[in-house]
Short mmCIF file of C-alpha atoms in Angstrom, two decimals:
data_model
loop_
_atom_site.label_atom_id
_atom_site.label_comp_id
_atom_site.label_asym_id
_atom_site.label_seq_id
_atom_site.Cartn_x
_atom_site.Cartn_y
_atom_site.Cartn_z
CA MET A 273 -62.97 70.51 -21.65
CA PHE A 274 -66.32 70.30 -19.80
CA VAL A 275 -67.60 73.49 -21.46
CA SER A 276 -66.55 72.14 -24.85
CA TYR A 277 -68.37 68.91 -24.06
CA LEU A 278 -71.57 70.81 -23.17
CA ILE A 279 -71.37 72.73 -26.43
CA TYR A 280 -70.82 69.44 -28.29
CA LYS A 281 -73.93 67.95 -26.56
CA LYS A 282 -76.10 71.04 -27.05
CA SER A 283 -78.57 69.12 -29.21
CA TRP A 284 -79.06 66.54 -26.41
CA ILE A 285 -79.44 69.25 -23.79
CA GLY A 286 -81.91 71.09 -26.02
CA PHE A 287 -83.93 67.89 -26.50
CA VAL A 288 -84.05 67.25 -22.72
CA VAL A 289 -85.17 70.85 -22.07
CA LEU A 290 -87.84 70.51 -24.76
CA LEU A 291 -89.19 67.30 -23.14
CA LEU A 292 -89.26 69.04 -19.78
CA LEU A 293 -91.21 71.99 -21.23
CA LEU A 294 -93.69 69.66 -22.92
CA THR A 295 -94.18 67.72 -19.69
CA ASN A 296 -94.76 70.92 -17.72
CA THR A 297 -97.17 72.23 -20.34
CA LEU A 298 -99.12 68.97 -20.27
CA LEU A 299 -99.32 68.94 -16.48
CA LEU A 300 -100.48 72.55 -16.30
CA THR A 301 -102.99 72.57 -19.15
CA ASP A 302 -104.54 69.09 -19.11
CA SER A 303 -107.70 69.25 -17.00
CA GLY A 304 -107.62 65.50 -16.54
CA ILE A 305 -104.38 65.68 -14.55
CA GLN A 306 -104.64 67.09 -11.04
CA ILE A 307 -101.24 67.95 -9.50
CA GLU A 308 -100.10 70.61 -7.10
CA LEU A 309 -97.65 73.30 -8.22
CA HIS A 310 -95.07 72.35 -5.61
CA SER A 311 -95.20 68.77 -6.91
CA ILE A 312 -94.48 70.02 -10.41
CA LEU A 313 -91.52 71.99 -9.09
CA TYR A 314 -90.33 68.92 -7.17
CA LEU A 315 -90.65 66.77 -10.31
CA ASN A 316 -88.72 69.37 -12.32
CA GLY A 317 -85.98 69.43 -9.68
CA LEU A 318 -85.61 65.64 -9.75
CA PHE A 319 -85.66 65.62 -13.54
CA LEU A 320 -82.92 68.26 -13.76
CA LEU A 321 -80.86 66.57 -11.03
CA PHE A 322 -80.91 63.17 -12.69
CA SER A 323 -80.26 64.74 -16.11
CA GLY A 324 -77.25 66.63 -14.68
CA VAL A 325 -75.84 63.50 -13.02
CA PHE A 326 -76.36 61.48 -16.19
CA LEU A 327 -74.64 64.18 -18.27
CA PHE A 328 -71.69 64.36 -15.86
CA VAL A 329 -71.25 60.56 -15.82
CA ARG A 330 -71.35 60.47 -19.61
CA TYR A 331 -68.82 63.31 -19.72
CA LYS A 332 -66.36 61.39 -17.52
CA LYS A 333 -66.83 58.18 -19.51
CA GLU A 334 -66.71 59.68 -23.00
CA THR A 335 -63.77 62.04 -22.43
CA SER A 336 -61.47 59.80 -20.35
CA TYR A 337 -59.89 58.25 -23.47
CA TYR A 338 -59.37 61.62 -25.13
CA LYS A 339 -57.87 63.11 -21.97
CA THR A 340 -55.36 60.26 -21.85
CA LEU A 341 -54.72 60.70 -25.56
CA LYS A 342 -54.13 64.43 -25.14
CA SER A 343 -51.73 63.94 -22.22
CA GLN A 344 -49.73 61.37 -24.20
CA MET A 345 -49.56 63.55 -27.31
CA ASN A 346 -48.15 66.74 -25.83
CA GLU A 347 -44.91 65.97 -27.65
CA VAL A 348 -45.09 64.31 -31.05
CA ASP A 349 -41.95 62.34 -31.86
CA GLU A 350 -41.03 59.16 -33.71
CA GLY A 351 -42.64 56.94 -31.07
CA TRP A 352 -45.88 58.88 -30.67
CA PHE A 353 -48.15 56.02 -31.78
CA GLU A 354 -46.72 53.55 -29.25
CA ARG A 355 -47.86 55.88 -26.46
CA ILE A 356 -51.50 55.92 -27.59
CA PRO A 357 -53.69 53.90 -25.16
CA THR A 358 -55.74 50.99 -26.46
CA PRO A 359 -59.42 51.99 -26.83
CA LYS A 360 -62.00 50.33 -24.57
CA ASN A 361 -64.98 50.99 -26.85
CA ARG A 362 -65.42 50.27 -30.53
CA PHE A 363 -67.03 53.66 -31.13
CA PRO A 364 -65.89 56.41 -31.18
CA GLU A 365 -62.55 55.60 -29.47
CA GLY A 366 -61.94 52.59 -31.70
CA GLU A 367 -62.56 54.60 -34.84
CA THR A 368 -60.23 57.36 -33.63
CA TYR A 369 -57.52 54.80 -32.88
CA SER A 370 -57.96 53.26 -36.33
CA ILE A 371 -57.57 56.66 -38.02
CA LEU A 372 -54.42 57.46 -36.02
CA LYS A 373 -53.03 54.02 -36.87
CA ASN A 374 -53.55 54.65 -40.58
CA VAL A 375 -51.83 58.05 -40.26
CA TYR A 376 -48.91 56.45 -38.41
CA GLU A 377 -48.49 53.66 -40.97
CA TYR A 378 -48.61 56.16 -43.82
CA GLU A 379 -46.04 58.32 -42.06
CA GLN A 380 -43.74 55.34 -41.52
CA THR A 381 -44.06 54.28 -45.14
CA LYS A 382 -43.25 57.77 -46.42
CA ARG A 383 -40.34 58.08 -44.00
CA SER A 384 -38.91 54.75 -45.16
CA GLU A 385 -39.26 55.84 -48.78
CA ASN A 386 -37.61 59.19 -48.07
CA ASN A 387 -34.78 57.55 -46.13
CA ALA A 388 -34.19 55.11 -48.97
CA SER A 389 -34.23 57.95 -51.49
CA ASN A 390 -31.87 60.07 -49.38
CA GLN A 391 -29.56 57.13 -48.86
CA ALA A 392 -29.45 56.49 -52.59
CA SER A 393 -28.76 60.18 -53.27
CA GLN A 394 -25.97 60.24 -50.68
CA THR A 395 -24.47 57.07 -52.14
CA ASP A 396 -24.56 58.55 -55.64
CA LEU A 397 -23.02 61.78 -54.34
CA ALA A 398 -20.24 59.91 -52.55
CA ALA A 399 -19.53 57.91 -55.70
CA TRP A 400 -19.40 61.14 -57.74
CA VAL A 401 -16.96 62.72 -55.28
CA HIS A 402 -14.72 59.66 -55.48
CA GLU A 403 -14.79 59.86 -59.27
CA MET A 404 -13.84 63.54 -59.10
CA LYS A 405 -10.95 62.66 -56.80
CA THR A 406 -9.29 60.60 -59.51
CA PRO A 407 -8.61 63.46 -61.97
CA LEU A 408 -7.79 65.74 -59.04
CA THR A 409 -5.13 63.30 -57.88
CA ALA A 410 -3.68 63.21 -61.39
CA MET A 411 -3.65 67.03 -61.42
CA LYS A 412 -1.86 67.07 -58.06
CA ILE A 413 0.83 64.72 -59.33
CA THR A 414 1.34 66.97 -62.36
CA LEU A 415 1.51 70.12 -60.21
CA ASP A 416 4.00 68.52 -57.81
CA ALA A 417 6.16 67.47 -60.74
CA HIS A 418 6.39 71.09 -61.93
CA GLN A 419 6.75 72.96 -58.64
CA SER A 420 9.35 75.28 -60.15
CA ASN A 421 6.83 76.43 -62.73
CA GLU A 422 5.19 79.73 -61.74
CA LEU A 423 1.83 78.76 -63.24
CA ALA A 424 1.86 75.45 -61.33
CA GLN A 425 2.56 77.32 -58.10
CA ARG A 426 -0.40 79.64 -58.65
CA LEU A 427 -2.66 76.67 -59.38
CA GLN A 428 -1.72 74.87 -56.16
CA SER A 429 -4.00 76.94 -53.89
CA ASN A 430 -6.93 76.76 -56.31
CA TRP A 431 -6.49 73.00 -56.59
CA LEU A 432 -6.51 72.84 -52.79
CA LYS A 433 -9.77 74.80 -52.55
CA VAL A 434 -11.49 72.43 -54.99
CA ASN A 435 -10.12 69.44 -53.10
CA LEU A 436 -11.35 70.84 -49.77
CA LEU A 437 -14.83 71.45 -51.17
CA LEU A 438 -15.02 67.88 -52.48
CA ASP A 439 -13.74 66.54 -49.17
CA ARG A 440 -16.39 68.48 -47.29
CA GLN A 441 -19.11 67.17 -49.58
CA LEU A 442 -17.83 63.64 -48.99
CA TYR A 443 -18.03 64.12 -45.24
CA ILE A 444 -21.56 65.53 -45.58
CA SER A 445 -22.61 62.37 -47.40
CA ARG A 446 -21.11 60.27 -44.60
CA LEU A 447 -22.64 62.32 -41.79
CA ALA A 448 -25.68 60.02 -41.47
CA THR A 449 -23.40 57.05 -40.70
CA LEU A 450 -21.00 58.97 -38.44
CA ASP A 451 -22.00 56.98 -35.33
CA THR A 452 -20.84 53.71 -36.87
CA ASP A 453 -17.66 55.24 -38.32
CA LEU A 454 -16.10 56.48 -35.07
CA LEU A 455 -12.83 54.89 -33.99
CA PRO A 456 -11.40 56.91 -31.06
CA GLU A 457 -7.76 56.51 -30.12
CA GLN A 458 -5.07 58.23 -28.06
CA LEU A 459 -3.47 60.96 -30.18
CA GLU A 460 -1.02 63.81 -29.66
CA VAL A 461 -2.40 67.23 -30.46
CA LYS A 462 0.61 68.04 -32.64
CA THR A 463 -0.15 65.00 -34.80
CA LEU A 464 -3.68 66.23 -35.50
CA LEU A 465 -2.59 69.83 -36.12
CA ARG A 466 0.42 69.22 -38.34
CA MET A 467 -1.52 66.83 -40.56
CA GLU A 468 -4.12 69.53 -41.32
CA ILE A 469 -1.60 72.38 -41.54
CA ARG A 470 0.28 70.39 -44.15
CA GLU A 471 -2.93 70.06 -46.16
CA LEU A 472 -3.37 73.85 -46.22
CA SER A 473 0.29 74.74 -46.73
CA SER A 474 -0.05 75.77 -50.40
CA TRP A 475 -2.95 78.12 -49.59
CA CYS A 476 -0.98 79.64 -46.67
CA HIS A 477 2.05 80.05 -48.94
CA ASP A 478 -0.11 81.73 -51.57
CA LYS A 479 -1.35 84.31 -49.00
CA ASN A 480 2.01 84.48 -47.20
CA ILE A 481 0.34 83.44 -43.94
CA ALA A 482 2.47 82.18 -41.05
CA ILE A 483 1.15 79.60 -38.57
CA GLN A 484 2.58 79.65 -35.05
CA LEU A 485 2.23 76.61 -32.77
CA THR A 486 2.62 77.25 -29.04
CA GLY A 487 1.80 75.51 -25.78
CA ASP A 488 1.85 71.86 -24.84
CA LEU A 489 1.66 70.18 -28.24
CA ALA A 490 2.48 66.81 -26.68
CA SER A 491 -0.91 66.78 -24.90
CA ILE A 492 -2.85 63.58 -25.43
CA VAL A 493 -6.52 63.58 -26.47
CA HIS A 494 -8.87 60.66 -26.99
CA THR A 495 -10.73 61.20 -30.24
CA ASP A 496 -11.32 59.96 -33.79
CA LYS A 497 -8.41 60.96 -36.03
CA LYS A 498 -10.36 61.33 -39.27
CA TRP A 499 -13.42 63.18 -37.99
CA CYS A 500 -11.53 65.36 -35.52
CA GLY A 501 -9.08 66.21 -38.29
CA PHE A 502 -11.99 67.33 -40.43
CA VAL A 503 -13.19 69.68 -37.67
CA ILE A 504 -9.70 71.19 -37.32
CA ARG A 505 -9.53 71.56 -41.10
CA GLN A 506 -12.79 73.53 -41.16
CA LEU A 507 -11.58 75.87 -38.43
CA LEU A 508 -8.19 76.35 -40.10
CA THR A 509 -9.84 76.86 -43.49
CA ASN A 510 -11.93 79.69 -42.05
CA ALA A 511 -8.86 81.20 -40.39
CA VAL A 512 -6.87 81.15 -43.64
CA LYS A 513 -9.83 82.37 -45.72
CA TYR A 514 -10.47 85.44 -43.60
CA SER A 515 -6.84 86.25 -42.74
CA LEU A 516 -5.22 89.16 -44.51
CA VAL A 517 -2.24 88.59 -46.82
CA GLY A 518 0.91 88.39 -44.72
CA GLY A 519 -1.06 87.67 -41.53
CA THR A 520 -0.41 85.16 -38.77
CA ILE A 521 -2.56 82.33 -37.40
CA SER A 522 -1.74 81.34 -33.83
CA ILE A 523 -2.55 77.88 -32.47
CA HIS A 524 -2.14 77.45 -28.74
CA THR A 525 -2.59 74.21 -26.76
CA GLU A 526 -3.04 74.05 -23.01
CA GLN A 527 -4.62 72.03 -20.23
CA ASN A 528 -7.16 73.84 -18.07
CA ASP A 529 -7.86 73.32 -14.37
CA GLU A 530 -10.13 70.35 -15.10
CA GLN A 531 -7.29 68.65 -16.98
CA SER A 532 -9.14 68.86 -20.29
CA VAL A 533 -7.12 69.89 -23.33
CA MET A 534 -7.97 73.16 -25.09
CA VAL A 535 -6.73 74.02 -28.58
CA THR A 536 -7.30 77.64 -29.62
CA ILE A 537 -7.00 78.80 -33.23
CA LYS A 538 -6.73 82.60 -33.55
CA ASP A 539 -6.57 84.61 -36.77
CA GLU A 540 -5.99 88.30 -37.45
CA GLY A 541 -8.92 88.70 -39.80
CA PRO A 542 -11.78 91.21 -39.77
CA GLY A 543 -13.53 89.54 -36.83
CA ILE A 544 -17.21 88.76 -36.46
CA LYS A 545 -19.87 91.34 -35.65
CA ALA A 546 -21.63 90.86 -32.32
CA HIS A 547 -25.05 90.30 -33.91
CA ASP A 548 -23.64 87.53 -36.15
CA LEU A 549 -21.77 85.67 -33.40
CA PRO A 550 -24.74 83.68 -31.96
CA ARG A 551 -25.65 82.34 -35.42
CA ILE A 552 -22.28 81.33 -36.87
CA PHE A 553 -22.97 77.61 -36.29
CA ASP A 554 -26.37 77.72 -38.00
CA ARG A 555 -26.62 75.78 -41.23
CA GLY A 556 -26.21 78.03 -44.27
CA PHE A 557 -25.49 81.19 -42.24
CA THR A 558 -22.69 83.26 -43.80
CA GLY A 559 -23.01 86.61 -42.03
CA ASP A 560 -21.55 89.91 -43.17
CA ASN A 561 -18.09 88.43 -43.76
CA GLY A 562 -19.57 85.63 -45.83
CA ARG A 563 -21.22 88.16 -48.12
CA VAL A 564 -17.81 89.69 -48.77
CA GLN A 565 -16.29 86.25 -49.34
CA HIS A 566 -18.54 85.10 -52.17
CA GLY A 567 -17.31 81.50 -51.83
CA ALA A 568 -18.77 81.16 -48.33
CA THR A 569 -21.50 78.50 -48.01
CA GLY A 570 -22.21 78.58 -44.28
CA MET A 571 -21.61 74.83 -44.01
CA GLY A 572 -18.10 74.63 -42.53
CA LEU A 573 -18.85 75.73 -38.97
CA TYR A 574 -22.21 73.96 -39.01
CA LEU A 575 -20.50 70.65 -39.81
CA ALA A 576 -17.78 71.37 -37.26
CA ARG A 577 -20.40 71.83 -34.53
CA VAL A 578 -22.39 68.70 -35.49
CA ILE A 579 -19.30 66.49 -35.57
CA SER A 580 -17.83 68.04 -32.42
CA LYS A 581 -20.98 67.15 -30.47
CA LYS A 582 -20.60 63.52 -31.56
CA LEU A 583 -16.95 63.58 -30.47
CA GLN A 584 -17.85 65.34 -27.17
CA ILE A 585 -15.66 68.30 -28.13
CA GLN A 586 -16.85 71.74 -27.06
CA LEU A 587 -16.45 74.66 -29.45
CA HIS A 588 -16.23 78.23 -28.14
CA VAL A 589 -15.87 81.30 -30.34
CA SER A 590 -14.84 84.82 -29.36
CA SER A 591 -14.19 87.69 -31.72
CA VAL A 592 -13.21 91.35 -31.70
CA LEU A 593 -14.15 93.40 -34.74
CA ASP A 594 -11.12 94.33 -36.87
CA GLU A 595 -8.81 92.34 -34.58
CA GLY A 596 -9.59 88.70 -35.32
CA THR A 597 -11.44 85.59 -34.20
CA SER A 598 -10.53 82.82 -31.74
CA VAL A 599 -12.07 79.36 -31.85
CA SER A 600 -11.35 76.96 -28.99
CA MET A 601 -11.73 73.19 -29.10
CA ILE A 602 -12.06 71.71 -25.62
CA PHE A 603 -11.34 67.98 -25.42
CA PRO A 604 -12.74 66.32 -22.25
CA LYS A 605 -10.39 64.57 -19.84
CA ASN A 606 -12.28 61.29 -20.07
CA ASN A 607 -13.68 60.40 -23.46
CA SER A 608 -13.83 56.63 -23.85
CA PHE A 609 -15.23 54.79 -26.83
CA ASP A 610 -18.26 53.74 -24.77
CA GLN A 611 -18.96 57.34 -23.78
CA ILE A 612 -18.92 58.47 -27.40
CA ASN A 613 -21.25 55.65 -28.38
CA ARG A 614 -23.66 56.54 -25.56
CA SER A 615 -23.68 60.19 -26.55
CA SER A 616 -24.69 59.32 -30.11
CA MET A 617 -27.63 57.10 -29.10
#
């Protein structure tokens, strides 16, 4: 910073050097002034020494505020302005502080406007989804009333896909308020699994897919029934979507050495290529399989990961090409309501 300061003060330094040259010229050429050469050199030395000290003192004084400012602004986050030190001088520190304050207030205003706009959009979207649910419910009643009809049977899985997409959109709109919507409770794993399997039963029947439940299904986990159920639904939806007709989806529940509960969902689909595996939880990423399945949006696993983090559930994925994919949900041994709240703050 000192070199930058010297460059910034080059006009001052040039002016001081010019005064020194003029003084030396006057002393050497004016016949009315009698002074020895060594005295001129001594005077020049004192002049340069005092000028250097003055410049260094001014450097320390003028850059101290900016050094503090730079150290506080290494990371710019929501509270960046609160970390800015109060200026000691009106100029130029005070002017700099005033400019940063205006920038901060403008940023806060725009953020509030954007948040209000996003909230309104999410509210409108949620209202639209609820409106769409009404005719879908009527369609479901009609389909259930004509289960013996072949056409009604074929429509069941398509109705389910539309319903799942609307449900996912509804959860997306509620994602911003997830922290205030959590209500953890003690639940059996089989309760969570069977509820979601029942939801996908018509799609499984349409593809002739069998679902096998093994392990300790009576294991107890502490989680939110609605949001955890949504995560399981996303994982099962992917398993059914990529399973071949007549395939089998295996769901195994066990307790590991740390007494945490692990639920593993394994399909017999095409598997995931090694170069796609690290990115499957990225928002909008569909991978090679998603390009084959034109209905893939890349949102299911992204939402599953976001919600799982809030619920303190770990997700682990392993896959073998042409053999299938396994997704494990690891529920911690201790997961109290207070812990979940702390993790979301």
